[in-house]
Each structure stands twice: as C-alpha cells, then as structure tokens.
Amino acid sequence: MQEKIIILDFGSQTTQLIARRVRELDTYCEIVPYNKFPKDDESVIGVILSGSPFSVYDETAFKTDMTEIWGKYPILGICYGAQFMSYMNGGKVEPAGTREYGRAHLDTFCKDNVLFKGVREKSQVWMSHGDTITAIPANFKTIASTDKVAIAAYQVEGAQIWGVQFHPEVFHTEDGTQILKNFVVDVCGCKQDWSPASFVESTVAELKKQIGDDKVVLGLSGGVDSSVAAVLLHRAIGTNLTCIFVDHGMLRKNEYSNVLHDYECLGLNVIGVDASAQFFGELAGVSDPEGKRKIIGKGFIDVFDVEAHKIKEVKWLAQGTIYPDCIESLSITGTVIKSHHNVGGLPEKMNLKLCEPLRLLFKDEVRKVGRQLGMPEHLITRHPFPGPGLAVRILGDITPEKVHILQEADDIFIQGLRDWGLYDKVWQAGVILLPVQSVGVMGDERTYERAVALRAVTSTDAMTADWAHLPYEFLGKVSNDIINKVKGVNRVTYDISSKPPATIEWE
Ligand code: XMP
C-alpha cells in the first residue's frame, strides 16, 4: 500500500505548494477539503493543516471536527492550521498589532525538538498572517519565537502535534524543507519511496485491474499530458487503447504530421483526423475570442464523438487531466469549486466511464513519468500550447491565409529558439498575428502589410509569467528572417508585458 500524508485544505494560496514540497521528499500526499478527512483510509500516516484566508474567530471560518485525527496521527498545523488547533483547545488568537508579511528570523527555538533537527541559528522564516496566537493552552509548549511573534511554533506536550505560525513550504523559509522533512520522515516515518518508477509500476497494475479487457479511447493533443497518459495506458492495456488526434487546422506548421509520426513510433494505436476544412468553415467571420473558443471546443467534441463511435464497444474515455486541473479548491465564500477538465463536455456527451491516470501528478512529475516511460525528450519538453491553437493568436477573424502566414512566422521564431539554445529556457513562446497593417519599404516599393508580435515568457505554472529577456541579437535575427521570408509581414514587435496584468495569450 502506498503510504500517504493528507493535507487538509483550509483555502490557503500555498496549499498546493505544501503538496509539492512533500512530493519533493519522494513522499506521496493528497490535498483534501478541510472537512473531508478520509477516516477509513489505512494508508494515511500523517496530517498537515494548511493556512487559510480566514481568522479562526470569524463566524464563517472553516472549522473541522478533529476527533478522527487528534491523537491518532502525527499533525503539523501551518499558520491558520496552528491557530485553529490552539484556539479549539482554549488558546487565544487575536489580530496582530501590525499584519506580518515577509521575513523574520527564528531568534530562539528548541534545538533538541525533532521538528527543528538541522535548522540553523537565526534561520529565516516567511510570515504571512494578520492574526497571532497570544496564548496557548496549558498542555501546549512554545518551541520557537521571533522578535515580533512570541509563539512562532508550539508542540502539544506528550503528543506528536506541532503548530508553526510561519510557512515552511515557501522558498523564503530557508530551512522549510528540512522542517517538513523532519515531520514527514522522522515523525511520520515515511519511507520516501514515491518515485516515477514506483508510480509507473503501481499505476500500470491499477489500470490493468480497473479496465480489464475493456476498450478505451483517448484524445491526443500533441501536448505532454495527453501523450504521457496515452503511453502509460498503452503499457497497461496495449491495443485496447485507441487514440484520436484531431487536426483542427490551427496547429503549428507541420505539427499534425510530425506528432502523428511520433505517436506511431511510440507504438500507439492512433487515428489521425484532418478536420481542418470543417473548422475553417465554422470559424469564418468570427472575431470574438470566446466565440472562437466555443466553436473549436464544440467542433472537437463532435469530431471526436463520431470517430469514437466507429470503434466497437468502447467503455472508457481517458484524459490527461493533471493534479492542478482537478484539486477541489475553496473560494473565500466557502463554496467548493470543482475546476475544469481539459476536454470539457466530452464525458457528459459520450456517456463513458472516465479514466485519468495522471490526475494525482504535478506537471514536472508528468515529465518525469514520461522519461521513465522512455518517451522522446522533444515530446516531454514541448512548450504548452492552447487547445484552440493559433485561433487565439490571430486577432480578429480567421482565414486559411492568415493561419498560413502565422504558421510560417511562428516556425521561424520557434526554430530560432531551438537553434540558439533558448527553447528550454522559456516556458512558452509563439507569434501573434495583429489586426493592423503598417507602411514599410522593400526595395523601391512602398508596402502596406501586416504586423506580428513575438511573445516569449518565463513561468513555473502559467499563473504568473514574466516576458523572457531574449538577447537583442536573437530578436534582430528573427525579425529579419520573418520580414524577409514571410510574405505579407513587414513589421515585427516584441511583447514585454508580464502576467499579471497582461495574460500569456492575447485572446
Ligand atoms: P493565459 O493567456 O490565460 O494562459 O495567461 C495561461 C496558459 O493557458 C494556456 N491557454 C489555454 N489552454 N485552452 C487551453 O487548452 C485555452 O483556451 C487556453 N487559453 C490559454 C496558455 O497557452 C498558457 O499556457
């Protein structure tokens, strides 16, 4: 049985970060809503309580019944999690005189407490709280203080229960990983045996059991998630998996044939469907970004549905959904939001059972699993690409001619990034075809042609992003090549907006 740590989510922005840090310790963990502790799950060996946007004394604050947990598992409460445990046991939590955000230092701490094993003197910790614990219950013991926070950490005497006011999961807490390791490994006794190899082995066994001799269909997009999901399933059920790769006409230059070839080399049973004419027809004259997205989303489902029905007796639909897509996140109002699947609408329409073998992995873990499965590096390190493809990079209406211009310009930019060794240094890159024409001069001729924008960003999760500081020489060369080689473009600009306030895509 795969042992696990449970993270109770009280709505903090850093809950996912806690999970990432625990996974980095080769330890499996799951995030569950604060009131959904899996009490019958025998594989749980420790519990972490996250932070929260609430104050414990708010009437609407998230509170949970701890009777199934308290004294039964080792517990680590972080920020609100620490305040909550103290408050529920009779401690006092009050608004801090000044809200505490940012750096602090552990001025004093119990060096012999197992939680602080290996923590350095005056270690920097990251605070982010409006409330502070001003008094702890009699059976709690303060084990760390900073200059502003007297009770920066506590332990319940005689129990394996700790609370920390600071955030060990954030990068700026210097010994945060050490503190989490002390809890996860030394206290909970995790074996640290969660690895890509063990994931592949156990998932393939589970898939075999779950699916048996049933037939499965999966939509490939060319992206890393659906590709890894396909290879993993193929390993489990072989040719009972049929993959469908739809060309909606908005892919990059030669992408359809290249990716189809890659999939065939991987031994996948894949059906390629060139539906570009149908999509061009439906998109004609549509300029509204959401309108374009809807047409492509619905068109994809229709094409996929028709193809899938040609396969006899399909029972399952597989998807490359990953963990951040499906974590139930909590909004400030307390409503539980189930976030999107990556092919919205398909499961409902097709009435198939859903199989999502990557649903518990983060993106970097998906890449590691892909390598473990022996997939080629260029498939694994591929930049993210939006489902509606170039349709959201052509501002205004879409025509085959505009797609062609954009494909050519985009190909020069992406190939240039590869040639200059810059491709893997950026999170995502592409070209946007702008709905403006400008005056230029080529030879003795006045031109009046299109402008394009180059976009390249650095990021870790696409939630925030910075424009990539690409070398001027490189940008100059790409600009020259595009203007000289792509008929219809006479001006190249570079987008230097960060997200927020801009977004990565222009539409
Ligand atoms: P934004 O533009 O919101 O993009 O900063 C964040 C990330 O999401 C991708 N993206 C999409 N992916 N369907 C997708 O599958 C879409 O409609 C879509 N819109 C944006 C974008 O490429 C970036 O990686």
Short mmCIF file of N, CA and C in Angstrom, two decimals, residues 22 34 41-42 98 105 117 128 133 194 202 215 262 273 286 307 317 333 346 366 419 427 439 459 467 504:
data_model
loop_
_atom_site.label_atom_id
_atom_site.label_comp_id
_atom_site.label_asym_id
_atom_site.label_seq_id
_atom_site.Cartn_x
_atom_site.Cartn_y
_atom_site.Cartn_z
N VAL A 22 6.16 18.24 -0.16
CA VAL A 22 6.10 16.87 0.38
C VAL A 22 6.46 15.87 -0.73
N TYR A 34 -10.89 20.75 3.86
CA TYR A 34 -10.65 20.73 5.32
C TYR A 34 -11.57 19.79 6.09
N ASP A 41 -9.15 5.44 5.47
CA ASP A 41 -8.02 5.15 4.60
C ASP A 41 -6.80 4.72 5.44
N GLU A 42 -6.46 3.45 5.37
CA GLU A 42 -5.39 2.92 6.23
C GLU A 42 -3.99 3.33 5.79
N THR A 98 0.38 44.75 14.06
CA THR A 98 0.59 45.02 12.63
C THR A 98 0.61 43.67 11.93
N HIS A 105 13.09 35.99 11.65
CA HIS A 105 14.14 35.01 11.96
C HIS A 105 13.80 34.28 13.24
N LYS A 117 15.35 19.67 13.90
CA LYS A 117 16.62 18.98 13.64
C LYS A 117 17.27 19.59 12.39
N SER A 128 3.14 35.29 7.00
CA SER A 128 2.07 35.92 6.24
C SER A 128 0.77 35.74 7.02
N ILE A 133 -1.13 34.08 17.61
CA ILE A 133 -1.50 33.30 18.79
C ILE A 133 -0.92 34.02 20.00
N TRP A 194 8.27 7.09 -3.02
CA TRP A 194 7.41 7.57 -4.11
C TRP A 194 8.33 8.08 -5.22
N SER A 202 2.95 0.93 -10.12
CA SER A 202 1.67 0.75 -9.43
C SER A 202 0.50 1.20 -10.32
N LYS A 215 -12.39 -1.65 -23.80
CA LYS A 215 -11.75 -0.77 -24.79
C LYS A 215 -11.79 0.69 -24.28
N ASP A 262 5.42 10.79 -34.43
CA ASP A 262 5.97 10.47 -33.10
C ASP A 262 5.11 9.42 -32.41
N VAL A 273 -7.27 12.54 -37.63
CA VAL A 273 -8.45 13.04 -38.36
C VAL A 273 -8.18 14.47 -38.81
N VAL A 286 -15.86 34.85 -37.66
CA VAL A 286 -16.00 35.00 -36.20
C VAL A 286 -14.75 35.69 -35.64
N GLU A 307 -15.74 9.78 -34.42
CA GLU A 307 -14.64 8.81 -34.56
C GLU A 307 -14.72 7.71 -33.51
N LEU A 317 -13.38 6.59 -21.45
CA LEU A 317 -12.72 7.74 -22.06
C LEU A 317 -11.54 8.11 -21.16
N THR A 333 -15.64 32.42 -0.22
CA THR A 333 -17.02 32.35 0.28
C THR A 333 -17.36 30.97 0.83
N LEU A 346 -16.82 16.50 -22.94
CA LEU A 346 -16.76 15.18 -23.59
C LEU A 346 -17.38 14.05 -22.77
N VAL A 366 4.72 14.70 -14.25
CA VAL A 366 4.28 14.08 -15.51
C VAL A 366 5.49 13.93 -16.44
N ASP A 419 17.59 26.68 -32.29
CA ASP A 419 18.95 26.82 -32.83
C ASP A 419 19.87 27.60 -31.88
N TRP A 427 9.28 29.29 -20.90
CA TRP A 427 8.13 28.42 -20.57
C TRP A 427 7.29 28.18 -21.81
N VAL A 439 2.87 50.79 -42.82
CA VAL A 439 3.64 51.13 -44.02
C VAL A 439 5.08 50.69 -43.86
N SER A 459 8.03 31.22 -16.69
CA SER A 459 6.98 30.97 -15.71
C SER A 459 7.26 29.63 -15.05
N TRP A 467 7.96 38.44 -19.14
CA TRP A 467 8.43 38.34 -20.52
C TRP A 467 9.89 37.89 -20.49
N ILE A 504 -0.78 35.52 -20.89
CA ILE A 504 0.22 34.97 -21.80
C ILE A 504 -0.29 35.08 -23.24
#
